[in-house]
CSV table of C-alpha atoms in Angstrom, one decimal:
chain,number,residue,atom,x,y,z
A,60,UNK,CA,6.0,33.8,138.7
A,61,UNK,CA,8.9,33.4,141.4
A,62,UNK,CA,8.4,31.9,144.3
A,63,UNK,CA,9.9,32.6,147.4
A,64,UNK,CA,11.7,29.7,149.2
A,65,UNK,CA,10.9,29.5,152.9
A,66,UNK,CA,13.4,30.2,155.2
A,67,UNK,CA,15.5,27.2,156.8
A,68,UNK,CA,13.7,27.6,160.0
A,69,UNK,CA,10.4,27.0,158.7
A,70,UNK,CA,11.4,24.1,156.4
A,71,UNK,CA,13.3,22.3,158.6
A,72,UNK,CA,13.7,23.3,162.1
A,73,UNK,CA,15.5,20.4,163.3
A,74,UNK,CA,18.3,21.0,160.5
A,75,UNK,CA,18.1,24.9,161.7
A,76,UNK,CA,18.4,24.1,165.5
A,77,UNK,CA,21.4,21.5,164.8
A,78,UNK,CA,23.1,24.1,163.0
A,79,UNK,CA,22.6,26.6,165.9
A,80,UNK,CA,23.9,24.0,168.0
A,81,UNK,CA,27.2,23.8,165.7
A,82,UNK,CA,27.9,27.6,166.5
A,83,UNK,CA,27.2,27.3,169.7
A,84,UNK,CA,30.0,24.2,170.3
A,85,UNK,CA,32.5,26.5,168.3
A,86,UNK,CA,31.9,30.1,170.2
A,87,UNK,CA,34.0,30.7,173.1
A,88,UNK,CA,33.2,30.2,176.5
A,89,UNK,CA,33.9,32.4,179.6
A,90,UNK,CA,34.5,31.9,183.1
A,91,UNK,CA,31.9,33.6,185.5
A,92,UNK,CA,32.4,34.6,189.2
A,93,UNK,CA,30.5,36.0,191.4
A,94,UNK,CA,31.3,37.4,194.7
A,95,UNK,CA,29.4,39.6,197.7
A,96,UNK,CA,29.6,43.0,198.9
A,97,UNK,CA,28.9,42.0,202.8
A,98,UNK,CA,28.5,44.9,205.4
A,99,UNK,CA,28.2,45.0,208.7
A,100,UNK,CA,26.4,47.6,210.8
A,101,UNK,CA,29.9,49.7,211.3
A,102,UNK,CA,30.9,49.4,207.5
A,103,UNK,CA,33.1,46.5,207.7
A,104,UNK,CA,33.6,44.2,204.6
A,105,UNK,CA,33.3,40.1,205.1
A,106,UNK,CA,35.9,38.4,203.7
A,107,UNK,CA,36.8,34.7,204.3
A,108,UNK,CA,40.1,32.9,203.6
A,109,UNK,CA,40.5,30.2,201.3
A,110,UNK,CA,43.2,27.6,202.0
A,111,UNK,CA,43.5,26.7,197.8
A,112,UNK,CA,44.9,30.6,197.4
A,113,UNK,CA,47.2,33.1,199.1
A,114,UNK,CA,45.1,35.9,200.1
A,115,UNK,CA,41.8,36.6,201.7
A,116,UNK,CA,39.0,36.9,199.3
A,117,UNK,CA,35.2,38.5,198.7
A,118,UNK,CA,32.7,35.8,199.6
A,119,UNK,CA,31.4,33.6,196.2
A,120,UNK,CA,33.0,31.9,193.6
A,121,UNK,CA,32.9,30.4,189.8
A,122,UNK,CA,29.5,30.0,188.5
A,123,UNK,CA,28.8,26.2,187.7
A,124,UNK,CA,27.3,25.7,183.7
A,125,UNK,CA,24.9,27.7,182.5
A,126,UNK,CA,24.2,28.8,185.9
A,127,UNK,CA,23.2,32.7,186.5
A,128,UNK,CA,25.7,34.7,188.1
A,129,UNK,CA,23.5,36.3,191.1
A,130,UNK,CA,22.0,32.7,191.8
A,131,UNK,CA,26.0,31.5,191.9
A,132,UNK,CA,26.6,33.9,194.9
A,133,UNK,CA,23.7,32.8,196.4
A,134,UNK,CA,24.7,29.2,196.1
A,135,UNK,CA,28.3,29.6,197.0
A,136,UNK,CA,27.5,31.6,200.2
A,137,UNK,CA,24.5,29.2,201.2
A,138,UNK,CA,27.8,26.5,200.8
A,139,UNK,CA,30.8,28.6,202.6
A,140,UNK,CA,29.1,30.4,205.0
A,141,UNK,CA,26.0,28.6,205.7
A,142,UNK,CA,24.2,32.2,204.7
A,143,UNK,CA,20.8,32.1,203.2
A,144,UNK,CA,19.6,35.6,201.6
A,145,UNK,CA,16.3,36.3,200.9
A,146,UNK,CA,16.9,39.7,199.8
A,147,UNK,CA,17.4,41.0,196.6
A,148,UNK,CA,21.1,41.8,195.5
A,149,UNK,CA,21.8,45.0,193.5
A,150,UNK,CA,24.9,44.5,190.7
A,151,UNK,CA,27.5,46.7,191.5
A,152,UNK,CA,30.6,45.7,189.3
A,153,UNK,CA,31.4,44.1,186.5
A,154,UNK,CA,34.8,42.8,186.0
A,155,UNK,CA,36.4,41.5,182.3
A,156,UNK,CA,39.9,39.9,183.4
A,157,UNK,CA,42.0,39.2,180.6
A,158,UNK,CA,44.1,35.6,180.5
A,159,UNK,CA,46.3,35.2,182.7
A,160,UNK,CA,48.6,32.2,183.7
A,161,UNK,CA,46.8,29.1,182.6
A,162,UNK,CA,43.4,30.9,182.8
A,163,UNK,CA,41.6,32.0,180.3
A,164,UNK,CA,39.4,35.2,180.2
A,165,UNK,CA,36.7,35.9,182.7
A,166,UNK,CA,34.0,37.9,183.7
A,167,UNK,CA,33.7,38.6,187.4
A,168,UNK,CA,31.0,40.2,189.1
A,169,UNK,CA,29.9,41.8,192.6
A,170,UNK,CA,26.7,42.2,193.9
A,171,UNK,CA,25.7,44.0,197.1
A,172,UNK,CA,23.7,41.6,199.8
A,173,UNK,CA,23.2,44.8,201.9
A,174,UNK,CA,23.7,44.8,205.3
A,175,UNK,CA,23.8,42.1,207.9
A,176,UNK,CA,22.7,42.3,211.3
A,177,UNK,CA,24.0,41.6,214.6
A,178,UNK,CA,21.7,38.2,214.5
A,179,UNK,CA,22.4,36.8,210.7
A,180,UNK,CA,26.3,37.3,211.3
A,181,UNK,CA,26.2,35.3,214.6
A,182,UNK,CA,24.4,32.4,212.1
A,183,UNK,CA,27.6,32.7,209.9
A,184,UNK,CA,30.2,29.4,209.8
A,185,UNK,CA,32.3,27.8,207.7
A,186,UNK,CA,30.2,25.0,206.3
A,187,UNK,CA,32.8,24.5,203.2
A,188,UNK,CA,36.2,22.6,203.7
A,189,UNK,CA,37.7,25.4,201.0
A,190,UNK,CA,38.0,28.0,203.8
A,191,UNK,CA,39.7,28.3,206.7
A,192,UNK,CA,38.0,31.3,208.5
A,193,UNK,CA,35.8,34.6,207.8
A,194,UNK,CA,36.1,38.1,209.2
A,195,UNK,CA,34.7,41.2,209.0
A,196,UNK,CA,37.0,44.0,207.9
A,197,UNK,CA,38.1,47.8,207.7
A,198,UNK,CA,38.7,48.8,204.4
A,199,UNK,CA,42.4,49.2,205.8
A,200,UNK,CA,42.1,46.0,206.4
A,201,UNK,CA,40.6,44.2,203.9
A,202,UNK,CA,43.5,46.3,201.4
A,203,UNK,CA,46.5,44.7,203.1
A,204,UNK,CA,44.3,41.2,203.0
A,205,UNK,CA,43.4,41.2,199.5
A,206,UNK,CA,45.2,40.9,196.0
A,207,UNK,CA,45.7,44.7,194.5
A,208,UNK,CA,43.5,43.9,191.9
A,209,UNK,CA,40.5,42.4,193.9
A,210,UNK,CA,41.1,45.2,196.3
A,211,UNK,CA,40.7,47.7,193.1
A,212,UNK,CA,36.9,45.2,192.8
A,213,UNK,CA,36.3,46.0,196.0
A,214,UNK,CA,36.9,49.7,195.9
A,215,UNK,CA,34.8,50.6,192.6
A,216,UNK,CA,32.0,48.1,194.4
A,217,UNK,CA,31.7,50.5,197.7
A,218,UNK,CA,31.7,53.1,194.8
A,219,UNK,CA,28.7,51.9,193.1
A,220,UNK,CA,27.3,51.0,196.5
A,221,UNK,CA,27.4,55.1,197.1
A,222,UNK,CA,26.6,56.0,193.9
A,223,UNK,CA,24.4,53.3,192.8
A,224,UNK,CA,24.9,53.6,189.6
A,225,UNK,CA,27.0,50.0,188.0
A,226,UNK,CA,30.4,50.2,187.1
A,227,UNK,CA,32.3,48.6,184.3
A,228,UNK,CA,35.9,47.1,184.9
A,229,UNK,CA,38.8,45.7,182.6
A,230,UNK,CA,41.1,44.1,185.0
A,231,UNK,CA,40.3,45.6,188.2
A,232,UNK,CA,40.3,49.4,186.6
A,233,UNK,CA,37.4,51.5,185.5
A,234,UNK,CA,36.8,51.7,181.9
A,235,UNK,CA,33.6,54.2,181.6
């Protein structure tokens, strides 16, 4: 008669769990950003400036560990900008950006806040000492302000925001 030996997660789930937690300290980790698509009522993008970089930038930043990447845009703009949403945010882009300089891979992403009145942008300040000022943009503007590819973000997020339908990026260009 052959019996059949139970698998290791019913014998011992303590062993099986600290041997999940082995592949899990080995696996790679990725850096997460997430930034907002912020309209006014004429079209123009928000983008602040932050004094640690050289260009003007979406509103967000790196999500902290094992933190979701819409609730880090929520976080970072409640922290720059003072701006509490209570709206739900629609994905628009996703960004894979391969190593570069000292940094390792990431995965960036954009959601759309939707549009902010007349009354939430007069609430808006700088409540972070990381940025030196906001300002709603043309897209003519917010191309000269921006890196070429974060300006290539931006455009394939006002894509998706037209579209509504996600779109996939490796390095700023559209995969699929």
């Amino acid at each position: 008669m052959n019996s059949v030996q139970q698998p290791q997660w019913e014998r011992d789930p303590e062993g099986y769990r600290a041997h999940l937690a082995q592949g899990n300290a080995r696996q790679a980790r990725k850096r997460v950003g997430a930034d907002a698509l912020i309209v006014d009522r004429e079209g123009r993008i928000l983008l602040v400036d932050p004094n640690y970089k050289p260009d003007w930038d979406l509103p967000g930043g790196m999500a902290e560990a094992n933190e979701a990447p819409d609730q880090a845009v929520r976080r970072e703009l409640r922290e720059e900008l003072g701006l509490h949403l209570d709206t739900d945010l629609a994905l628009l882009c996703v960004d894979w950006v391969s190593p570069h300089g000292p940094w390792d891979d990431s995965i960036m992403f954009i959601f759309d806040t939707g549009t902010l009145s007349a009354e939430r942008i007069d609430t808006l300040e700088i409540t972070d000492h990381e940025l030196d000022a906001f300002e709603f943009c043309t897209a003519e503007q917010a191309e000269q302000r921006l890196r070429t590819y974060m300006w290539s973000r931006v455009q394939a997020a006002l894509q998706a925001r037209e579209t509504k339908k996600v779109v996939y990026l490796h390095n700023g260009k559209v995969t699929c």
